[in-house]
Short mmCIF file of C-alpha atoms (C1' of nucleotides) in Angstrom, two decimals:
data_model
loop_
_atom_site.label_atom_id
_atom_site.label_comp_id
_atom_site.label_asym_id
_atom_site.label_seq_id
_atom_site.Cartn_x
_atom_site.Cartn_y
_atom_site.Cartn_z
CA MET A 1 -41.52 -23.09 -14.84
CA ASP A 2 -42.92 -26.11 -13.08
CA GLU A 3 -44.30 -26.14 -9.59
CA ARG A 4 -41.25 -27.70 -8.00
CA GLN A 5 -39.13 -24.90 -9.37
CA ALA A 6 -41.58 -22.26 -8.19
CA LEU A 7 -41.72 -23.69 -4.67
CA SER A 8 -37.95 -23.69 -4.54
CA SER A 9 -37.80 -20.08 -5.77
CA PHE A 10 -40.35 -18.89 -3.24
CA ALA A 11 -38.43 -20.62 -0.47
CA ALA A 12 -35.23 -18.98 -1.66
CA LEU A 13 -36.79 -15.52 -1.63
CA SER A 14 -38.48 -15.96 1.73
CA GLN A 15 -35.25 -15.38 3.63
CA GLU A 16 -34.25 -11.82 4.40
CA ARG A 17 -30.58 -12.17 3.58
CA ARG A 18 -31.23 -14.07 0.39
CA LEU A 19 -33.73 -11.49 -0.80
CA ALA A 20 -31.12 -8.82 -0.15
CA ILE A 21 -28.56 -10.78 -2.15
CA VAL A 22 -30.91 -11.15 -5.10
CA ARG A 23 -31.66 -7.44 -5.04
CA ALA A 24 -27.98 -6.57 -4.98
CA LEU A 25 -27.28 -8.92 -7.87
CA VAL A 26 -30.17 -7.58 -9.95
CA VAL A 27 -28.82 -4.07 -9.49
CA ALA A 28 -25.28 -5.21 -10.21
CA GLY A 29 -26.36 -6.48 -13.62
CA PRO A 30 -24.77 -9.19 -15.76
CA GLU A 31 -21.30 -8.43 -14.41
CA GLY A 32 -22.38 -9.69 -11.04
CA LEU A 33 -20.62 -9.54 -7.70
CA ALA A 34 -17.94 -11.67 -6.07
CA ALA A 35 -18.99 -13.69 -3.04
CA GLY A 36 -16.60 -11.73 -0.87
CA VAL A 37 -18.00 -8.40 -2.01
CA ILE A 38 -21.51 -9.53 -1.14
CA ALA A 39 -20.37 -10.70 2.29
CA GLU A 40 -18.60 -7.44 2.97
CA ARG A 41 -21.52 -5.29 1.82
CA MET A 42 -23.93 -7.11 4.08
CA GLY A 43 -21.59 -7.41 7.01
CA VAL A 44 -21.98 -11.17 7.09
CA SER A 45 -19.45 -13.97 7.33
CA ALA A 46 -18.19 -15.61 4.16
CA THR A 47 -19.51 -18.92 5.43
CA ASN A 48 -22.99 -17.58 5.86
CA VAL A 49 -23.13 -15.86 2.50
CA SER A 50 -21.83 -18.99 0.86
CA PHE A 51 -24.66 -20.98 2.42
CA HIS A 52 -27.28 -18.61 1.07
CA LEU A 53 -25.66 -18.33 -2.35
CA LYS A 54 -25.78 -22.09 -2.67
CA GLU A 55 -29.45 -22.05 -1.76
CA LEU A 56 -30.18 -19.39 -4.37
CA GLU A 57 -28.23 -21.29 -6.96
CA ARG A 58 -30.10 -24.49 -6.18
CA SER A 59 -33.28 -22.63 -7.06
CA ARG A 60 -31.59 -21.27 -10.18
CA LEU A 61 -32.32 -17.67 -9.32
CA ILE A 62 -28.61 -16.93 -9.59
CA SER A 63 -25.63 -18.45 -11.33
CA GLN A 64 -21.91 -18.42 -10.75
CA ARG A 65 -18.72 -18.26 -12.71
CA ARG A 66 -15.15 -18.35 -11.56
CA GLU A 67 -12.91 -15.43 -12.33
CA SER A 68 -9.42 -15.97 -11.09
CA ARG A 69 -9.62 -16.45 -7.33
CA SER A 70 -13.08 -14.96 -7.06
CA ILE A 71 -16.38 -16.60 -7.70
CA ILE A 72 -18.76 -14.18 -9.30
CA TYR A 73 -22.49 -14.50 -8.86
CA SER A 74 -25.14 -12.91 -11.00
CA ALA A 75 -28.92 -12.85 -11.06
CA SER A 76 -30.82 -14.93 -13.58
CA TYR A 77 -33.25 -12.58 -15.25
CA GLU A 78 -34.83 -15.52 -17.00
CA ALA A 79 -35.61 -17.27 -13.74
CA LEU A 80 -36.98 -14.11 -12.17
CA ALA A 81 -39.15 -13.44 -15.20
CA ASP A 82 -40.36 -17.03 -15.13
CA LEU A 83 -41.30 -16.67 -11.50
CA VAL A 84 -43.32 -13.52 -12.19
CA LYS A 85 -45.02 -15.38 -14.98
CA PHE A 86 -45.73 -18.37 -12.77
CA LEU A 87 -47.25 -16.13 -10.14
CA MET A 88 -49.50 -14.43 -12.68
CA GLU A 89 -50.53 -17.44 -14.69
CA ASP A 90 -50.13 -20.72 -12.90
CA CYS A 91 -50.63 -19.64 -9.34
CA CYS A 92 -53.16 -16.90 -9.99
CA ALA A 93 -54.84 -18.81 -12.78
CA GLY A 94 -54.26 -15.93 -15.17
CA HIS A 95 -56.97 -14.23 -13.22
CA PRO A 96 -58.00 -10.95 -14.89
CA ILE A 97 -58.73 -9.36 -11.53
CA ILE A 98 -55.15 -9.83 -10.44
CA ARG A 99 -53.79 -8.46 -13.68
CA LYS A 100 -56.12 -5.51 -13.30
CA ASN A 101 -54.96 -4.99 -9.72
CA VAL A 102 -51.34 -5.04 -10.76
CA GLU A 103 -52.01 -2.46 -13.44
CA GLU A 104 -54.07 -0.25 -11.15
CA ARG A 105 -51.30 -0.26 -8.62
CA GLY A 106 -48.98 1.18 -11.20
CA GLY A 107 -47.02 -1.98 -11.86
CA LEU A 108 -44.33 -1.50 -14.47
CA LEU A 109 -45.95 -4.17 -16.54
CA CYS A 110 -47.29 -2.41 -19.55
CA PRO A 111 -45.07 0.08 -21.27
CA GLY A 112 -47.95 1.79 -23.07
CA MET B 1 -46.05 -3.88 -0.04
CA ASP B 2 -43.10 -3.65 2.32
CA GLU B 3 -40.31 -6.16 2.53
CA ARG B 4 -41.57 -7.83 5.69
CA GLN B 5 -44.86 -8.54 3.98
CA ALA B 6 -43.15 -9.85 0.86
CA LEU B 7 -40.92 -12.20 2.85
CA SER B 8 -43.95 -13.53 4.66
CA SER B 9 -45.81 -14.04 1.37
CA PHE B 10 -42.90 -15.88 -0.22
CA ALA B 11 -42.64 -18.11 2.83
CA ALA B 12 -46.35 -18.81 2.66
CA LEU B 13 -46.16 -19.78 -1.01
CA SER B 14 -43.07 -21.93 -0.58
CA GLN B 15 -45.02 -24.83 0.88
CA GLU B 16 -46.62 -27.30 -1.48
CA ARG B 17 -49.90 -27.64 0.38
CA ARG B 18 -50.25 -23.92 0.89
CA LEU B 19 -49.57 -23.18 -2.77
CA ALA B 20 -52.28 -25.68 -3.66
CA ILE B 21 -54.69 -23.98 -1.27
CA VAL B 22 -54.02 -20.56 -2.79
CA ARG B 23 -54.56 -21.93 -6.27
CA ALA B 24 -57.85 -23.52 -5.25
CA LEU B 25 -59.01 -20.28 -3.63
CA VAL B 26 -58.05 -18.17 -6.63
CA VAL B 27 -60.08 -20.46 -8.86
CA ALA B 28 -62.97 -20.51 -6.41
CA GLY B 29 -63.26 -16.74 -6.65
CA PRO B 30 -64.70 -14.30 -4.13
CA GLU B 31 -67.17 -16.85 -2.82
CA GLY B 32 -64.28 -18.83 -1.44
CA LEU B 33 -64.23 -22.31 0.05
CA ALA B 34 -64.97 -23.66 3.50
CA ALA B 35 -62.04 -25.04 5.46
CA GLY B 36 -63.64 -28.48 5.45
CA VAL B 37 -64.08 -28.46 1.69
CA ILE B 38 -60.42 -27.60 1.22
CA ALA B 39 -59.37 -30.38 3.58
CA GLU B 40 -61.55 -32.90 1.79
CA ARG B 41 -60.38 -31.90 -1.68
CA MET B 42 -56.76 -32.28 -0.70
CA GLY B 43 -57.22 -35.38 1.35
CA VAL B 44 -55.67 -33.76 4.38
CA SER B 45 -56.76 -33.60 8.00
CA ALA B 46 -58.74 -30.62 9.21
CA THR B 47 -56.00 -29.91 11.71
CA ASN B 48 -53.36 -29.72 9.05
CA VAL B 49 -55.37 -27.52 6.71
CA SER B 50 -56.18 -25.23 9.60
CA PHE B 51 -52.49 -24.84 10.33
CA HIS B 52 -51.71 -23.86 6.76
CA LEU B 53 -54.72 -21.58 6.45
CA LYS B 54 -53.59 -19.69 9.51
CA GLU B 55 -50.16 -19.30 7.98
CA LEU B 56 -51.63 -17.96 4.74
CA GLU B 57 -53.83 -15.57 6.65
CA ARG B 58 -50.91 -14.31 8.67
CA SER B 59 -49.28 -13.32 5.38
CA ARG B 60 -52.60 -11.76 4.25
CA LEU B 61 -52.75 -13.79 1.06
CA ILE B 62 -56.17 -15.05 2.12
CA SER B 63 -58.94 -13.88 4.41
CA GLN B 64 -61.74 -15.62 6.25
CA ARG B 65 -65.33 -15.03 7.16
CA ARG B 66 -67.71 -17.15 9.19
CA GLU B 67 -70.85 -18.39 7.56
CA SER B 68 -72.98 -20.35 9.94
CA ARG B 69 -70.90 -23.25 11.16
CA SER B 70 -68.40 -23.02 8.34
CA ILE B 71 -65.42 -20.74 8.05
CA ILE B 72 -65.00 -19.61 4.48
CA TYR B 73 -61.63 -18.67 3.10
CA SER B 74 -60.97 -16.65 -0.01
CA ALA B 75 -57.89 -15.41 -1.85
CA SER B 76 -56.87 -11.79 -1.59
CA TYR B 77 -56.40 -10.60 -5.14
CA GLU B 78 -54.99 -7.36 -3.83
CA ALA B 79 -52.24 -9.14 -1.90
CA LEU B 80 -51.39 -11.37 -4.86
CA ALA B 81 -51.25 -8.39 -7.19
CA ASP B 82 -49.08 -6.54 -4.69
CA LEU B 83 -46.73 -9.48 -4.57
CA VAL B 84 -46.38 -9.56 -8.35
CA LYS B 85 -45.70 -5.88 -8.27
CA PHE B 86 -43.11 -6.28 -5.52
CA LEU B 87 -41.36 -8.96 -7.49
CA MET B 88 -41.24 -6.80 -10.61
CA GLU B 89 -40.37 -3.48 -9.02
CA ASP B 90 -38.81 -3.75 -5.60
CA CYS B 91 -37.08 -7.08 -5.88
CA CYS B 92 -36.18 -6.86 -9.56
CA ALA B 93 -35.49 -3.14 -9.39
CA GLY B 94 -38.00 -2.51 -12.16
CA HIS B 95 -35.37 -4.01 -14.40
CA PRO B 96 -36.37 -3.66 -18.08
CA ILE B 97 -34.72 -6.95 -18.94
CA ILE B 98 -37.01 -8.82 -16.60
CA ARG B 99 -40.09 -7.09 -17.93
CA LYS B 100 -38.93 -7.89 -21.42
CA ASN B 101 -38.37 -11.52 -20.46
CA VAL B 102 -41.83 -11.79 -18.97
CA GLU B 103 -43.35 -10.38 -22.14
CA GLU B 104 -41.29 -12.61 -24.40
CA ARG B 105 -42.39 -15.63 -22.44
CA GLY B 106 -45.96 -14.76 -23.24
CA GLY B 107 -46.89 -13.53 -19.80
CA LEU B 108 -50.48 -12.39 -19.58
CA LEU B 109 -49.26 -9.00 -18.59
CA CYS B 110 -50.14 -6.78 -21.47
CA PRO B 111 -53.57 -7.10 -22.97
CA GLY B 112 -52.56 -5.41 -26.26
"C1'" DT C 1 6.96 -24.98 -3.75
"C1'" DC C 2 5.19 -21.78 -0.17
"C1'" DA C 3 2.32 -18.32 1.33
"C1'" DA C 4 -1.58 -15.37 0.61
"C1'" DT C 5 -6.19 -14.78 -1.08
"C1'" DT C 6 -10.86 -16.17 -2.02
"C1'" DA C 7 -14.28 -19.16 -1.19
"C1'" DT C 8 -16.57 -23.68 0.04
"C1'" DT C 9 -17.52 -27.71 2.98
"C1'" DC C 10 -18.18 -29.86 7.34
"C1'" DA C 11 -20.10 -30.66 11.87
"C1'" DA C 12 -22.60 -29.15 15.78
"C1'" DG C 13 -26.17 -26.66 17.95
"C1'" DG C 14 -30.09 -23.57 18.06
"C1'" DA C 15 -34.31 -21.96 15.91
"C1'" DT C 16 -38.19 -22.50 13.12
"C1'" DT C 17 -41.63 -25.15 10.68
"C1'" DG C 18 -44.68 -29.12 9.77
"C1'" DT C 19 -47.46 -33.15 11.36
"C1'" DT C 20 -50.43 -35.68 14.38
"C1'" DG C 21 -54.16 -36.94 17.55
"C1'" DA C 22 -56.69 -35.35 21.48
"C1'" DA C 23 -59.17 -31.71 23.48
"C1'" DA C 24 -61.73 -27.46 23.19
"C1'" DC C 25 -64.72 -23.94 20.98
"C1'" DA C 26 -68.68 -22.12 18.18
"C1'" DT C 27 -72.93 -22.74 15.78
"C1'" DG C 28 -77.43 -24.48 14.74
"C1'" DG C 29 -81.14 -27.84 15.06
"C1'" DA C 30 -84.01 -31.29 17.79
"C1'" DT D 1 -80.50 -28.20 26.91
"C1'" DC D 2 -78.22 -31.78 24.35
"C1'" DC D 3 -76.16 -33.39 20.36
"C1'" DA D 4 -74.02 -33.14 15.84
"C1'" DT D 5 -71.19 -30.50 12.78
"C1'" DG D 6 -67.31 -27.69 11.44
"C1'" DT D 7 -63.25 -25.86 12.85
"C1'" DT D 8 -59.40 -24.36 15.78
"C1'" DT D 9 -56.05 -24.91 19.56
"C1'" DC D 10 -52.79 -27.50 22.13
"C1'" DA D 11 -48.83 -30.41 23.07
"C1'" DA D 12 -45.42 -33.39 21.54
"C1'" DC D 13 -42.36 -34.88 18.26
"C1'" DA D 14 -40.03 -35.01 13.69
"C1'" DA D 15 -38.00 -32.54 10.08
"C1'" DT D 16 -35.92 -28.71 8.06
"C1'" DC D 17 -33.41 -24.46 8.11
"C1'" DC D 18 -29.96 -21.11 9.87
"C1'" DT D 19 -25.66 -19.86 12.10
"C1'" DT D 20 -20.95 -20.51 13.58
"C1'" DG D 21 -16.07 -21.62 13.63
"C1'" DA D 22 -12.72 -24.88 12.06
"C1'" DA D 23 -11.00 -27.35 8.32
"C1'" DT D 24 -10.46 -27.81 3.36
"C1'" DA D 25 -10.03 -26.52 -1.66
"C1'" DA D 26 -8.67 -23.63 -5.72
"C1'" DT D 27 -5.98 -20.00 -7.62
"C1'" DT D 28 -2.18 -16.83 -8.12
"C1'" DG D 29 2.28 -14.59 -7.29
"C1'" DA D 30 6.95 -14.65 -5.11
#
DNA sequence: TCAATTATTCAAGGATTGTTGAAACATGGA
DNA sequence: TCCATGTTTCAACAATCCTTGAATAATTGA
């Protein structure tokens, strides 16, 4: 993941509603959720959700597919994983202290 | 790390100049860098760097200390580690697929 | 083809964020 | 005390982002 992509991803996640959308889509899994379902769950207008979905898509954190009349969105696990990796390696310079901190704080990083 | 903190951190990292500052401070280590040094390195005005440093501090990604006439900034490894952890666990719901993706992409996450 | 459903695009306005130069503040040395 | 150095604060303006309702587009079933 290059810097431009990372900046865009951070911007996408820095908005409360968008973060909530990403969380919902991660939980929903590969099947995803229709735009309308997301709007209803969050008690937000279709217009507003659409705006944020477009923003998330622009950063590639989510993707869409059409299914009949609905447009289904789902989280991109690849992009999320890349962002974690960017944060650990590129941003944090692969700094051992940060890795150590993550581990000490019980991060789910190392299965062993 | 609570959501408010995470949102603030993502916002802080979503700005090109601020991301560059964090990177420089991570590399600089605990000794940190004076505000003036950062400004000079990046070819930016003191005013502008000060603005971004304040923003980063507000999100707790960096901290400052005075040393004679200089104000020295340094990265908070704890905050960065917490953010990685948030991204993996809270945002990504501890999703095994994301962990797997990070590992497959050669993330520096597991020493073994 | 017409109507209903699902969702996006557009335009306008408000809110927030980023940039700039001038002024102010804090520290240390002459 | 006075000046130089290092940095922040302030005020103004530009740019970007968010929200809203109205209009538009795509799909399906009658």
